[in-house]
CSV table of C-alpha atoms in Angstrom, one decimal:
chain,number,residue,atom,x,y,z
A,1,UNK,CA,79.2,-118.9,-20.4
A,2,UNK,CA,78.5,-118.1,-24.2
A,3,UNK,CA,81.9,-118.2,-24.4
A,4,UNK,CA,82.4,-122.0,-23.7
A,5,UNK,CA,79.0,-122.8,-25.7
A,6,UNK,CA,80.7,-121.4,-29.1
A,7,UNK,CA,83.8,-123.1,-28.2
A,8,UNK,CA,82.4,-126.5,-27.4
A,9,UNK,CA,80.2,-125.6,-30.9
A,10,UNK,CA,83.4,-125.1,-32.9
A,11,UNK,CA,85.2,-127.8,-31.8
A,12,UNK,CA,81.8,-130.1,-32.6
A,13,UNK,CA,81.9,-128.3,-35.9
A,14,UNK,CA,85.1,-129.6,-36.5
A,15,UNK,CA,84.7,-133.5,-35.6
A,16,UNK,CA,81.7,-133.4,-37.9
A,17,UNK,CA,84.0,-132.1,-40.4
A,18,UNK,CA,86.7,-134.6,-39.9
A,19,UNK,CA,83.7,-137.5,-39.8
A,20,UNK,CA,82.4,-136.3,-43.3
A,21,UNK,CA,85.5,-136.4,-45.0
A,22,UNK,CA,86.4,-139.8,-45.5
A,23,UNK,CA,82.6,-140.1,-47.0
A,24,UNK,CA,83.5,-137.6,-49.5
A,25,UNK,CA,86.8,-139.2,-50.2
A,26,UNK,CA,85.1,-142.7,-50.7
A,27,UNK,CA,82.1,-141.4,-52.8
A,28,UNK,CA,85.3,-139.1,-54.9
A,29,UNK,CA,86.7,-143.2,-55.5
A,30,UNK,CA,83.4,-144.9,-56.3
A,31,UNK,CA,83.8,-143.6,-59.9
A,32,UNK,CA,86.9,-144.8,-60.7
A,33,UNK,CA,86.5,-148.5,-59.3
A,34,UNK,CA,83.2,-148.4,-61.4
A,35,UNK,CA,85.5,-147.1,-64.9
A,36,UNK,CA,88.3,-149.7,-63.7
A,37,UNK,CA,85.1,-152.5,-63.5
A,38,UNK,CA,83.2,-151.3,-67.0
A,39,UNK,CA,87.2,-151.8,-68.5
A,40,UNK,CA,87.7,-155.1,-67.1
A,41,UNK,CA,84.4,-156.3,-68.4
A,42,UNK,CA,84.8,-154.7,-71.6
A,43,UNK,CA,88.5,-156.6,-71.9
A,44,UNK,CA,86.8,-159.8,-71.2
A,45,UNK,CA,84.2,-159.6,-73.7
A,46,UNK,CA,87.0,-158.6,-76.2
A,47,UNK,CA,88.8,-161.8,-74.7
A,48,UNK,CA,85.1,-163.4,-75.3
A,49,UNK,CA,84.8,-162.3,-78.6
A,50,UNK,CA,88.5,-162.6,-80.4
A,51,UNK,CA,87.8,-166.4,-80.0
A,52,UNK,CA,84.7,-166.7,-82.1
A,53,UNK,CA,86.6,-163.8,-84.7
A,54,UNK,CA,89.3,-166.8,-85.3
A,55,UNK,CA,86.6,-169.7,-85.4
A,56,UNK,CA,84.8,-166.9,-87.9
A,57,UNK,CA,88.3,-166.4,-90.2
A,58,UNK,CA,88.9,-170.3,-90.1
A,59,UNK,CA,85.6,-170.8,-91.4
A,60,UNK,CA,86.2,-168.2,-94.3
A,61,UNK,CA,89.6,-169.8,-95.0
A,62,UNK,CA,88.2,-173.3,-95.3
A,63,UNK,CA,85.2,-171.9,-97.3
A,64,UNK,CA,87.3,-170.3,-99.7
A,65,UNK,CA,89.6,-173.2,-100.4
A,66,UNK,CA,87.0,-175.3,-101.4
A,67,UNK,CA,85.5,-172.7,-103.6
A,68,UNK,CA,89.4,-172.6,-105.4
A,69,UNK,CA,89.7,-176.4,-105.5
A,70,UNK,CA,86.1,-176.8,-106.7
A,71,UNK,CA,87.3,-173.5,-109.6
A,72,UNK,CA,90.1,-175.8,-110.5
A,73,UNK,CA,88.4,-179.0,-110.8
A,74,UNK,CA,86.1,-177.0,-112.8
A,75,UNK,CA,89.2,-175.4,-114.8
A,76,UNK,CA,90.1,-179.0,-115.2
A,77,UNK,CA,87.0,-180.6,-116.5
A,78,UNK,CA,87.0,-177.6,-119.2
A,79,UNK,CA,90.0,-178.1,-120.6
A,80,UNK,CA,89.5,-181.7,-121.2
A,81,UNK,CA,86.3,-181.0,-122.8
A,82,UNK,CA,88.0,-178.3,-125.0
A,83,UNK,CA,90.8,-181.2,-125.5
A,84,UNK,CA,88.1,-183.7,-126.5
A,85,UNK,CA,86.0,-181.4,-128.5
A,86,UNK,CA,88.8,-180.7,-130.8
A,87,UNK,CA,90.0,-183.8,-131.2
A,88,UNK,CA,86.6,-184.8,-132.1
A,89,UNK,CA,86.0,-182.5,-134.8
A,90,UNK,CA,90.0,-183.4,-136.1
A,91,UNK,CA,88.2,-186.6,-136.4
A,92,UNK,CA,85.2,-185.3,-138.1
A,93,UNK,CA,87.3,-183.5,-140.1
A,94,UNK,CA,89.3,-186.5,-141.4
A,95,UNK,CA,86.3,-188.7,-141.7
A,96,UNK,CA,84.4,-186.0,-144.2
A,97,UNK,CA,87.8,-185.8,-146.3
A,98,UNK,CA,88.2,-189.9,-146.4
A,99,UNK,CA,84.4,-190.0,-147.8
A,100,UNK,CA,85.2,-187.1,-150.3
A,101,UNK,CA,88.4,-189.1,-151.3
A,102,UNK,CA,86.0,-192.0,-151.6
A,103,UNK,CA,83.6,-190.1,-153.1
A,104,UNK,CA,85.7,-188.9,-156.1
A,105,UNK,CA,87.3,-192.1,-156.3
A,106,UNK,CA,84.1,-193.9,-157.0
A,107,UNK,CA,83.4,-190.9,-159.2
A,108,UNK,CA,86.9,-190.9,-160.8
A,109,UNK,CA,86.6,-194.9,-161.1
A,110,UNK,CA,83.2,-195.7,-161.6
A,111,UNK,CA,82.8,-197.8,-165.0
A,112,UNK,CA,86.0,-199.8,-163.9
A,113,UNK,CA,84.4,-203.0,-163.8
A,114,UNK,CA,82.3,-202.7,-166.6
A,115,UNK,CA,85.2,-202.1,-168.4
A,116,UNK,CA,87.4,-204.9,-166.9
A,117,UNK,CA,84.5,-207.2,-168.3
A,118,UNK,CA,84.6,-205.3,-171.9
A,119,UNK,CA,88.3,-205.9,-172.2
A,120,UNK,CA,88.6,-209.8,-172.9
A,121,UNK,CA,85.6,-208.6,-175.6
A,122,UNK,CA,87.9,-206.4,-177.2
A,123,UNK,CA,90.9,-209.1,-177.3
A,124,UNK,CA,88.4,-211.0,-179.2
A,125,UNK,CA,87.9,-208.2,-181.5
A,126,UNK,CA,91.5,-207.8,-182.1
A,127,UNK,CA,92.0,-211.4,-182.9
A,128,UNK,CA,89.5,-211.5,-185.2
A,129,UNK,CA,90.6,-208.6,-187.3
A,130,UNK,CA,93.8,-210.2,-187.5
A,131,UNK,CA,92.2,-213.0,-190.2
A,132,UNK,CA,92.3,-211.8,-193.7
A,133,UNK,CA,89.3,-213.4,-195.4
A,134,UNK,CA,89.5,-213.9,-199.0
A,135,UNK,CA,85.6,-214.1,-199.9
A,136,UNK,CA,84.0,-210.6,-200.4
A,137,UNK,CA,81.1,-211.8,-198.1
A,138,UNK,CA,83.2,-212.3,-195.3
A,139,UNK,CA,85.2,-209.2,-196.0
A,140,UNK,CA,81.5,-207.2,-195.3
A,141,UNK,CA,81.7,-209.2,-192.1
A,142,UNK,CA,85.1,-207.9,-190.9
A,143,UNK,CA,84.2,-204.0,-192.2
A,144,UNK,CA,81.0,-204.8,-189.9
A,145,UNK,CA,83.0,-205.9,-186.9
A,146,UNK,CA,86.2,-203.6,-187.8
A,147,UNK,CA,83.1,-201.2,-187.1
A,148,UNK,CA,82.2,-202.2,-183.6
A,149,UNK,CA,85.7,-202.7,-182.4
A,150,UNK,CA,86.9,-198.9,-183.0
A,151,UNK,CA,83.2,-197.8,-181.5
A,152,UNK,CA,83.6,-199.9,-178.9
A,153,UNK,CA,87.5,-198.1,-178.2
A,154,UNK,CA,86.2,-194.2,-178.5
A,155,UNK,CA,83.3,-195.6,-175.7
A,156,UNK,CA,86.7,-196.8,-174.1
A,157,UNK,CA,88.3,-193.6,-174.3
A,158,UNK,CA,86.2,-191.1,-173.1
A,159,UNK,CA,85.9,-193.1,-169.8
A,160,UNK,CA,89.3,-192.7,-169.5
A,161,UNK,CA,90.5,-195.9,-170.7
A,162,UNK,CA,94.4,-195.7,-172.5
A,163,UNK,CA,96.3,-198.2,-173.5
A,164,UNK,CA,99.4,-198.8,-172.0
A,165,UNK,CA,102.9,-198.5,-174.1
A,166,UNK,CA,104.8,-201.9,-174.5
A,167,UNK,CA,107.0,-202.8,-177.1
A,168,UNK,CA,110.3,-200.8,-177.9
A,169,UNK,CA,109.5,-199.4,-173.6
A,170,UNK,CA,111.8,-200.4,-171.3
A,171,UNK,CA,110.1,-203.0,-169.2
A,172,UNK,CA,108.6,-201.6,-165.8
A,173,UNK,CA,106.8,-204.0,-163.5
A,174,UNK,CA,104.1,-201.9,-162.6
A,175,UNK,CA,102.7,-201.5,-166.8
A,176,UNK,CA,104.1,-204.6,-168.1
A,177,UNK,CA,104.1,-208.4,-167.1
A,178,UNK,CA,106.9,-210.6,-168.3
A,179,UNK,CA,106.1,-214.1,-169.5
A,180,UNK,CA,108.7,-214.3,-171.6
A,181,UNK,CA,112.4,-213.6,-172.4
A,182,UNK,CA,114.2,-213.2,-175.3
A,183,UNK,CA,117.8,-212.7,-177.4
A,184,UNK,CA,117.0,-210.6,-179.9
A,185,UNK,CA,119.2,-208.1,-181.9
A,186,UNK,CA,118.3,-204.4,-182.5
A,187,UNK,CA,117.0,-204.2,-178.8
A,188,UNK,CA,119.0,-203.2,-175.8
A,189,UNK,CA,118.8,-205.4,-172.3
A,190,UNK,CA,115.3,-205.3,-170.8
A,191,UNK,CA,113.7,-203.8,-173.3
A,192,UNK,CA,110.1,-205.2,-174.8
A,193,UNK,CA,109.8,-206.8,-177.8
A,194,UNK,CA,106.9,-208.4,-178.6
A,195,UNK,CA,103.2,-207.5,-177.1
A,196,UNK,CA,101.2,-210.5,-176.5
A,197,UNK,CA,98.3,-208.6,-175.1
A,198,UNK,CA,97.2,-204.9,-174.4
A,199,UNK,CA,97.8,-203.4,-171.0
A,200,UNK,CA,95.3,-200.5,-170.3
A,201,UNK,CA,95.0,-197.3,-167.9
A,202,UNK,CA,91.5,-195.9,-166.6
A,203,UNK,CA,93.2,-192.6,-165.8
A,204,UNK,CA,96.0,-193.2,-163.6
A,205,UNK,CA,94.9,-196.5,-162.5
A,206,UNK,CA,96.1,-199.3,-164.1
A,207,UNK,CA,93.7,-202.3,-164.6
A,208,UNK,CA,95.4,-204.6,-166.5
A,209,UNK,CA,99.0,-204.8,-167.4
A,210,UNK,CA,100.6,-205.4,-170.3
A,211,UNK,CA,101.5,-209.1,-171.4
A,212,UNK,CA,104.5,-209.3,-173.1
A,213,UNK,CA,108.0,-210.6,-173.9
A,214,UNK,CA,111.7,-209.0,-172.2
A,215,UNK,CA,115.2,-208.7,-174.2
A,216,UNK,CA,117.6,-209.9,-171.9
């Protein structure tokens, strides 16, 4: 009888056995469906995520070509400034050496119009001094103006003022003006030969030309 009871417990033994074992199996494959389900999720959040990483990179690539157009518009604007700048001072340049020119020009030429006014005075002179008087009274007059004249002439000269070479010259158009011609012996073709009134230089400007009279 104690026989059968520790066989019937064995065999019981064993079916609770057998029943357990597909409880263990399952609770050995819970962990594995759980690591498969945390990778799946994590893939899809990756999946989630690459999305906005491109959006992100697009934004940065979009950013940073404005940044180089607005850098090169910049560049732009620069370099016409620089362009403009140094034009302007070119000009500034130019504009300070045109008033110096001016400047020493006015310097250089300042008396000229008094002196254009003198000259028909000194013709005067000249003619005058041509006459030969005859009565000692007068001939104190002429020493008097004879006086004057060559005063007036060193005034002349240091202002600059020379006369300008005419007769026994060869005739140049910019000293001498022509208002006669002539056939005379003992002077070669376009030559000078007679002076019929003084030409004159302030420095190297002329202000009057010579009047006189051309060999042919």
């Amino acid at each position: 009888m104690s026989n059968e009871k520790d066989t019937l417990q064995q065999e019981e033994n064993k079916i609770n056995e057998k029943s357990a074992s597909p409880q263990e199996e399952l609770q050995e494959d819970a962990p594995v469906e759980e690591n498969f389900a945390e990778v799946n999720a994590e893939s899809k959040e990756e999946a989630e995520e690459k999305p906005e990483n491109d959006q992100e990179s697009t934004r940065e690539e979009d950013e940073l070509k404005k940044v180089e157009a607005k850098l090169k518009e910049t560049e732009e604007k620069l370099e016409y400034m620089e362009n403009r700048y140094l034009r302007l001072q070119a000009d500034f340049e130019n504009y300070k050496r045109r008033k110096q020119k001016d400047f020493e020009a006015a310097m250089k030429y300042r008396a000229q119009d008094l002196i254009t006014d003198i000259l028909p005075i000194l013709d005067n002179f000249e003619r005058a001094l041509k006459f030969k008087p005859e009565h000692e009274e007068t001939k104190s007059h002429m020493q008097g103006m004879e006086m004057i004249y060559k005063s007036l002439v060193e005034a002349l000269k240091k202002e600059g003022v020379k006369e300008i070479e005419a007769v026994g010259k060869e005739f140049d158009p910019h000293f001498h003006q022509a208002v006669m011609q002539a056939n005379e012996e003992g002077y070669g073709s376009n030559i000078v030969v007679e002076e019929f009134q003084k030409g004159y230089l302030l420095k190297d400007r002329i202000i009057r030309p010579a009047m006189v009279k051309v060999n042919q």
